[in-house]
CSV table of C-alpha atoms and ligand atoms in Angstrom, one decimal:
chain,number,residue,atom,x,y,z
A,1,MET,CA,0.0,0.0,0.0
A,2,ALA,CA,1.4,3.4,-0.9
A,3,GLY,CA,-0.1,6.7,0.1
A,4,ARG,CA,-0.1,10.4,0.2
A,5,VAL,CA,2.3,12.3,2.5
A,6,LEU,CA,2.4,15.9,3.6
A,7,ILE,CA,5.7,17.5,4.8
A,8,THR,CA,4.8,20.7,6.7
A,9,ARG,CA,8.1,22.6,5.9
A,10,PRO,CA,11.1,22.2,3.7
A,11,ILE,CA,13.5,19.8,5.5
A,12,PRO,CA,16.9,18.3,5.0
A,13,GLU,CA,17.4,15.1,3.1
A,14,PRO,CA,17.0,12.1,3.1
A,15,ALA,CA,13.3,12.2,4.1
A,16,PRO,CA,12.0,13.8,0.9
A,17,THR,CA,13.8,11.3,-1.3
A,18,LEU,CA,13.1,8.2,0.9
A,19,ILE,CA,9.4,9.0,1.1
A,20,ALA,CA,9.1,9.8,-2.6
A,21,GLY,CA,10.5,6.3,-3.3
A,22,VAL,CA,7.5,4.8,-1.5
A,23,ALA,CA,4.6,7.2,-1.6
A,24,ASP,CA,2.2,7.9,-4.5
A,25,ARG,CA,2.3,11.5,-3.8
A,26,VAL,CA,4.4,13.8,-1.6
A,27,VAL,CA,3.4,17.4,-0.9
A,28,ALA,CA,6.0,19.5,0.8
A,29,SER,CA,5.2,23.0,2.0
A,30,SER,CA,7.5,25.3,0.0
A,31,GLU,CA,7.4,28.0,2.6
A,32,ASP,CA,10.3,28.0,5.1
A,33,ARG,CA,8.1,29.1,8.0
A,34,PRO,CA,5.8,27.4,10.6
A,35,LEU,CA,2.2,27.0,9.3
A,36,SER,CA,-0.5,28.5,11.5
A,37,VAL,CA,-3.2,26.2,13.0
A,38,GLU,CA,-5.7,27.5,10.3
A,39,GLU,CA,-3.2,26.7,7.5
A,40,LEU,CA,-2.6,23.2,9.0
A,41,ARG,CA,-6.3,22.6,9.2
A,42,ASP,CA,-6.7,23.7,5.6
A,43,ARG,CA,-3.9,21.6,4.3
A,44,VAL,CA,-3.9,18.3,6.2
A,45,GLY,CA,-7.0,16.8,4.6
A,46,GLY,CA,-6.5,13.8,2.2
A,47,PHE,CA,-3.1,12.6,3.4
A,48,ASP,CA,-2.2,9.2,4.8
A,49,ALA,CA,0.8,10.6,6.7
A,50,VAL,CA,2.0,14.0,7.9
A,51,LEU,CA,5.6,14.7,8.7
A,52,CYS,CA,5.5,17.7,11.0
A,53,MET,CA,7.7,20.0,13.0
A,54,LEU,CA,7.9,20.8,16.7
A,55,HIS,CA,6.3,24.2,16.1
A,56,ASP,CA,3.2,22.8,14.3
A,57,PRO,CA,0.2,23.1,16.7
A,58,VAL,CA,-1.3,19.7,16.0
A,59,ASP,CA,-4.4,20.1,18.2
A,60,ALA,CA,-7.7,18.3,18.1
A,61,SER,CA,-9.0,20.5,15.3
A,62,VAL,CA,-6.0,19.6,13.1
A,63,LEU,CA,-6.3,15.9,13.9
A,64,VAL,CA,-10.0,15.9,13.0
A,65,ALA,CA,-9.3,17.9,9.8
A,66,ALA,CA,-6.7,15.2,8.9
A,67,GLY,CA,-9.6,12.7,8.4
A,68,GLY,CA,-8.2,9.3,7.4
A,69,CYS,CA,-4.6,10.2,8.2
A,70,LYS,CA,-2.7,7.3,9.9
A,71,VAL,CA,0.3,9.0,11.4
A,72,PHE,CA,1.7,12.3,12.4
A,73,ALA,CA,5.5,11.8,12.4
A,74,ASN,CA,7.1,14.7,14.4
A,75,MET,CA,10.7,15.5,13.4
A,76,ALA,CA,11.7,16.1,17.0
A,77,VAL,CA,12.2,14.1,20.2
A,78,GLY,CA,9.6,16.3,22.0
A,79,PHE,CA,6.0,15.9,21.0
A,80,ASN,CA,4.3,18.4,23.3
A,81,ASN,CA,3.0,20.2,20.1
A,82,ILE,CA,0.7,17.3,19.4
A,83,ASP,CA,-2.5,16.4,21.3
A,84,VAL,CA,-1.5,12.8,21.7
A,85,ALA,CA,-4.5,11.8,23.8
A,86,GLU,CA,-6.8,13.0,21.0
A,87,ALA,CA,-4.7,11.3,18.4
A,88,THR,CA,-5.0,8.1,20.3
A,89,ARG,CA,-8.7,8.5,20.6
A,90,LEU,CA,-8.9,9.0,16.8
A,91,GLY,CA,-6.6,6.0,16.2
A,92,ILE,CA,-3.9,8.2,14.7
A,93,LEU,CA,-0.3,7.2,15.4
A,94,VAL,CA,2.2,9.7,16.7
A,95,THR,CA,6.0,9.2,16.3
A,96,ASN,CA,9.1,11.1,17.2
A,97,THR,CA,12.9,11.0,16.6
A,98,PRO,CA,14.6,10.0,19.9
A,99,GLY,CA,18.2,9.1,20.3
A,100,VAL,CA,19.7,10.8,17.2
A,101,LEU,CA,19.7,14.2,18.8
A,102,THR,CA,20.9,13.2,22.2
A,103,GLU,CA,24.6,14.0,21.7
A,104,ALA,CA,24.1,17.3,19.8
A,105,THR,CA,21.7,18.6,22.4
A,106,ALA,CA,24.1,17.5,25.2
A,107,ASP,CA,26.9,19.3,23.4
A,108,LEU,CA,24.8,22.5,23.3
A,109,ALA,CA,23.9,22.2,27.0
A,110,TRP,CA,27.6,22.2,27.6
A,111,ALA,CA,28.2,25.2,25.3
A,112,LEU,CA,25.7,27.1,27.5
A,113,ILE,CA,27.3,25.9,30.8
A,114,LEU,CA,30.7,27.1,29.7
A,115,ALA,CA,29.4,30.3,27.9
A,116,VAL,CA,27.3,31.6,30.8
A,117,SER,CA,29.8,30.8,33.6
A,118,ARG,CA,32.9,32.0,31.7
A,119,ARG,CA,31.2,34.9,30.1
A,120,VAL,CA,31.8,33.9,26.6
A,121,ALA,CA,28.9,35.8,25.1
A,122,ASP,CA,29.2,39.1,27.0
A,123,GLY,CA,33.0,38.9,26.5
A,124,ASP,CA,32.5,38.7,22.8
A,125,ARG,CA,30.2,41.7,23.0
A,126,GLU,CA,32.9,43.7,24.9
A,127,MET,CA,35.4,43.0,22.1
A,128,ARG,CA,33.1,43.9,19.3
A,129,ALA,CA,32.0,47.1,21.0
A,130,GLY,CA,35.7,48.1,21.5
A,131,ARG,CA,35.2,48.1,25.3
A,132,PHE,CA,38.1,45.8,26.2
A,133,PRO,CA,40.2,48.0,28.5
A,134,GLY,CA,43.0,45.5,28.7
A,135,TRP,CA,43.6,42.7,31.1
A,136,GLY,CA,42.4,43.5,34.6
A,137,PRO,CA,42.6,41.5,37.9
A,138,ASN,CA,38.9,42.1,38.5
A,139,TYR,CA,37.8,42.3,34.9
A,140,MET,CA,34.9,40.0,33.8
A,141,LEU,CA,35.2,37.3,36.5
A,142,GLY,CA,32.9,34.4,36.2
A,143,GLY,CA,32.1,31.2,38.0
A,144,ASP,CA,34.1,27.9,38.1
A,145,VAL,CA,33.0,24.8,36.3
A,146,THR,CA,35.5,22.2,37.2
A,147,GLY,CA,34.7,20.5,40.5
A,148,ARG,CA,31.3,22.3,40.9
A,149,THR,CA,28.1,20.3,41.4
A,150,LEU,CA,25.9,19.7,38.3
A,151,GLY,CA,22.2,19.0,39.0
A,152,LEU,CA,20.2,17.3,36.2
A,153,VAL,CA,16.5,17.7,36.3
A,154,GLY,CA,15.1,14.6,34.5
A,155,PRO,CA,16.9,11.2,34.2
A,156,GLY,CA,16.7,10.7,30.5
A,157,ARG,CA,19.1,10.2,27.6
A,158,ILE,CA,20.1,13.8,27.2
A,159,ALA,CA,20.7,14.2,30.9
A,160,THR,CA,22.9,11.2,30.8
A,161,ALA,CA,24.9,12.5,27.9
A,162,VAL,CA,25.4,15.8,29.7
A,163,ALA,CA,26.6,13.9,32.8
A,164,GLU,CA,29.1,11.9,30.7
A,165,ARG,CA,30.7,15.1,29.6
A,166,ALA,CA,30.8,16.4,33.2
A,167,VAL,CA,33.1,13.5,34.2
A,168,GLY,CA,36.0,15.3,32.6
A,169,PHE,CA,35.2,18.4,34.5
A,170,LYS,CA,35.3,16.3,37.8
A,171,MET,CA,31.8,17.5,38.7
A,172,PRO,CA,29.8,15.9,41.5
A,173,LEU,CA,26.5,14.9,39.9
A,174,VAL,CA,22.9,14.8,41.3
A,175,TYR,CA,19.7,14.2,39.4
A,176,SER,CA,16.0,14.2,40.1
A,177,GLY,CA,13.3,12.2,38.5
A,178,ARG,CA,10.6,9.7,39.3
A,179,ARG,CA,12.7,6.8,38.4
A,180,GLU,CA,16.3,5.6,39.2
A,181,SER,CA,18.6,5.8,36.2
A,182,PRO,CA,21.1,3.0,36.2
A,183,ALA,CA,23.1,5.0,33.5
A,184,LEU,CA,23.4,8.0,35.8
A,185,ASP,CA,24.0,5.9,38.8
A,186,ALA,CA,26.9,4.3,36.9
A,187,LEU,CA,28.4,7.8,36.5
A,188,GLY,CA,28.3,8.3,40.2
A,189,ALA,CA,25.3,10.5,40.2
A,190,ARG,CA,23.1,10.6,43.2
A,191,ARG,CA,19.3,10.8,43.0
A,192,VAL,CA,17.8,13.5,45.2
A,193,GLU,CA,14.5,15.4,45.5
A,194,LEU,CA,14.1,18.4,43.2
A,195,ASP,CA,14.3,20.9,46.0
A,196,ALA,CA,17.5,19.5,47.3
A,197,LEU,CA,18.9,19.5,43.8
A,198,LEU,CA,18.0,23.2,43.3
A,199,ALA,CA,19.5,24.2,46.7
A,200,GLY,CA,22.7,22.2,46.3
A,201,SER,CA,23.7,22.6,42.6
A,202,ASP,CA,26.1,25.1,41.0
A,203,PHE,CA,24.6,24.3,37.6
A,204,VAL,CA,20.9,23.2,37.2
A,205,SER,CA,20.3,21.7,33.8
A,206,LEU,CA,16.8,20.9,32.6
A,207,HIS,CA,16.1,17.7,30.7
A,208,VAL,CA,12.4,16.9,31.2
A,209,PRO,CA,9.8,16.7,28.5
A,210,LEU,CA,7.1,19.4,28.5
A,211,THR,CA,3.9,18.0,30.1
A,212,ALA,CA,1.2,19.5,32.3
A,213,GLU,CA,3.3,18.4,35.3
A,214,THR,CA,6.5,20.0,34.1
A,215,THR,CA,5.0,23.3,33.0
A,216,HIS,CA,6.5,26.0,35.2
A,217,LEU,CA,8.3,23.3,37.2
A,218,ILE,CA,11.0,26.0,37.6
A,219,ASP,CA,8.9,28.9,39.0
A,220,ALA,CA,9.7,31.7,41.4
A,221,ARG,CA,9.7,29.4,44.4
A,222,ALA,CA,12.1,26.9,42.7
A,223,LEU,CA,14.4,29.7,41.5
A,224,GLY,CA,14.4,31.0,45.1
A,225,LEU,CA,15.9,27.8,46.3
A,226,MET,CA,18.9,28.1,44.0
A,227,LYS,CA,22.2,29.5,45.2
A,228,PRO,CA,23.0,33.2,44.2
A,229,THR,CA,26.1,31.8,42.6
A,230,ALA,CA,24.3,29.1,40.6
A,231,TYR,CA,23.4,29.0,36.9
A,232,LEU,CA,20.2,27.6,35.2
A,233,ILE,CA,20.6,25.8,31.8
A,234,ASN,CA,17.5,25.1,29.7
A,235,THR,CA,17.8,23.0,26.5
A,236,ALA,CA,14.5,21.2,27.1
A,237,ARG,CA,11.3,23.3,26.5
A,238,GLY,CA,10.7,26.9,27.4
A,239,PRO,CA,7.5,26.5,29.4
A,240,VAL,CA,9.3,24.3,31.9
A,241,VAL,CA,10.5,27.7,33.3
A,242,ASP,CA,8.4,30.6,34.4
A,243,GLU,CA,10.3,33.0,32.1
A,244,ALA,CA,9.0,36.2,33.7
A,245,ALA,CA,10.0,34.9,37.2
A,246,LEU,CA,13.4,34.1,35.7
A,247,VAL,CA,13.9,37.6,34.4
A,248,ARG,CA,13.2,39.0,37.9
A,249,VAL,CA,15.7,36.6,39.5
A,250,LEU,CA,18.4,37.4,36.9
A,251,LYS,CA,17.9,41.1,37.4
A,252,SER,CA,17.9,40.9,41.2
A,253,GLY,CA,21.0,38.7,41.3
A,254,GLY,CA,19.0,35.8,42.9
A,255,ILE,CA,21.0,33.5,40.7
A,256,ALA,CA,24.3,34.1,38.8
A,257,GLY,CA,23.0,33.5,35.3
A,258,ALA,CA,21.1,31.4,32.8
A,259,GLY,CA,21.9,29.7,29.6
A,260,LEU,CA,18.8,29.3,27.5
A,261,ASP,CA,18.1,27.6,24.2
A,262,VAL,CA,14.3,27.5,24.5
A,263,TYR,CA,11.6,30.0,25.4
A,264,GLU,CA,8.0,30.0,26.7
A,265,ARG,CA,6.5,31.6,23.6
A,266,GLU,CA,9.0,31.0,20.8
A,267,PRO,CA,10.2,32.9,18.8
A,268,ALA,CA,9.3,35.6,21.4
A,269,MET,CA,11.0,36.0,24.7
A,270,ALA,CA,9.9,37.5,28.0
A,271,ASP,CA,10.1,41.3,28.5
A,272,GLY,CA,13.4,42.2,29.9
A,273,LEU,CA,15.2,39.0,29.2
A,274,ALA,CA,17.2,40.6,26.3
A,275,ASP,CA,18.6,43.1,28.8
A,276,CYS,CA,20.0,40.5,31.1
A,277,GLU,CA,23.7,40.5,30.5
A,278,ASN,CA,24.0,37.4,32.8
A,279,ALA,CA,21.9,35.3,30.3
A,280,VAL,CA,23.3,33.6,27.2
A,281,LEU,CA,20.4,33.3,24.8
A,282,LEU,CA,20.4,30.9,21.8
A,283,PRO,CA,17.6,30.5,19.2
A,284,HIS,CA,16.6,26.8,19.8
A,285,LEU,CA,19.7,25.2,18.3
A,286,GLY,CA,19.9,22.0,20.4
A,287,SER,CA,19.7,19.6,17.4
A,288,ALA,CA,20.9,22.1,14.8
A,289,THR,CA,23.9,20.3,13.2
A,290,PHE,CA,23.9,19.1,9.6
A,291,GLN,CA,24.4,15.5,10.7
A,292,THR,CA,21.8,15.5,13.4
A,293,ARG,CA,19.1,17.1,11.3
A,294,SER,CA,19.8,14.6,8.6
A,295,ASN,CA,19.5,11.8,11.1
A,296,MET,CA,16.2,13.2,12.4
A,297,SER,CA,14.9,13.5,8.8
A,298,ARG,CA,15.8,9.9,8.2
A,299,ILE,CA,14.1,8.6,11.4
A,300,ALA,CA,11.0,10.6,10.7
A,301,ALA,CA,10.9,9.1,7.1
A,302,GLU,CA,11.4,5.6,8.5
A,303,ASN,CA,8.3,6.1,10.7
A,304,VAL,CA,6.2,7.4,7.9
A,305,ILE,CA,7.3,4.6,5.5
A,306,ALA,CA,6.6,1.9,8.1
A,307,VAL,CA,3.1,3.1,8.5
A,308,LEU,CA,2.5,3.4,4.7
A,309,GLU,CA,3.7,-0.2,4.5
A,310,GLY,CA,1.4,-1.4,7.3
A,311,ARG,CA,4.2,-2.0,9.8
A,312,ARG,CA,4.4,-0.7,13.4
A,313,PRO,CA,6.5,2.5,13.3
A,314,PRO,CA,9.8,2.1,15.2
A,315,ASN,CA,9.3,5.3,17.3
A,316,LEU,CA,5.6,5.1,18.3
A,317,VAL,CA,4.7,7.3,21.2
A,318,ASN,CA,1.1,6.2,21.5
A,319,PRO,CA,1.1,2.4,21.4
A,320,ASP,CA,-2.6,2.3,22.3
A,321,ALA,CA,-3.4,3.9,18.9
A,322,TRP,CA,-1.6,0.9,17.3
A,323,ARG,CA,-3.5,-1.6,19.2
A,324,GLY,CA,-6.7,0.2,18.2
A,325,ALA,CA,-5.6,0.0,14.6
A,326,LEU,CA,-5.3,-3.8,14.7
A,327,PRO,CA,-8.3,-5.7,13.2
A,328,GLY,CA,-10.7,-7.3,15.7
B,401,GLV,C1,14.0,19.7,19.7
B,401,GLV,O1,13.7,20.6,20.5
B,401,GLV,C2,13.3,18.4,19.7
B,401,GLV,O2,12.4,18.1,20.5
B,401,GLV,O3,13.7,17.6,18.8
B,402,GLV,C1,15.3,12.6,25.3
B,402,GLV,O1,15.9,12.1,24.3
B,402,GLV,C2,15.7,12.4,26.7
B,402,GLV,O2,15.4,11.2,27.1
B,402,GLV,O3,16.3,13.2,27.3
C-alpha cells in the first residue's frame, strides 16, 4: 500500500527522497516558516501521513481535519505540540525521533554551561564594542565549572549524555526524577528530591519533556531555592521555566546567570530577558547540526514509511493507537 504524504516545511534530506521512493504523492510545503493552525487545518486533509515539526500546533481540530490520516511523524524528540490523547482516541499514530539528537543537544547544553559561567557571550560583546580596557585583575570574572556540582532535572538520555561530559570536569552529579537511572548511577550521580537538587547545585540543567506536570516546574519558588552563585541551563522546553520569574531573578541577582536555548513563547521572549547580560540566549539550536538534522529527517521518514507499508513504526509514542488499529 502506498499513500499520500504531507511534509509541513522544507526539511533536509534524506526524508523527501526516501518518502518519494515509496509514496504515490508527496506534498512538501514550499514556505520555510511554521504553518498556522488554520493553515494546517486547511492543508492536512486527504493525506495518509503528515511529517510535522515541533512548532506545528497539531491540536484536536487539526487531527480531526486530517480525516483518514494514519500517522503524524514529528521531526523532534519532543511531541508536546501534538494532542497525543486526542490522536490516540482517533486512532492516529504519533511518532518522534529519539536518540539521534541526544549527543548534539548535550553538546549544546555544555556550550551554554561554559558560555554563561565563563562569560563567553558578553566577553564577545565587549570586544566587538571596542570596550576591552586591557587585562584586569577584576575584569569580567565568572564562575568555576571544574569541581562544581551539576544538577540534572530529569533522568533521560540527554541528561545522561550531559553527565558523561561532566566527568571530565570532575563535577559531583545529582539528578531528580521519578525513576532511578542506572546509567546516571553508573556515572556516580546521586538521585535527590528536586528541592535538594536546586539548593545544592552550582549548575541546574533541565532535561524533562514538557507536560502539564513540568509546565513552570521551575517557578519563582524553585528559582528562590537556587544559590545566588548558581546557573540555570535550559535546552528542554521553554514553558518548563516561568520566564517572567526568571527575568526577575536574573535582574535581582537571585542566581548568577542562565543559559537558554528555548523560550516560553518562541520565537518571542519575555520582556526584559534581552537586557539580562547574565543570560546567554540561543535560538533553539539543540539539534541544529547538519548530521543531526539529517538523522532526524531519516528517522521521521522511516516512521512514515513503516506506517505506509502497514508496519508498526519504530518510534511510536502512543502504542494504544496501534492496538486500536489492529483488526478485531
Ligand atoms: C527539539 O527541540 C526536539 O524536541 O527535537
Ligand atoms: C530525550 O531524548 C531524553 O530522554 O532526554
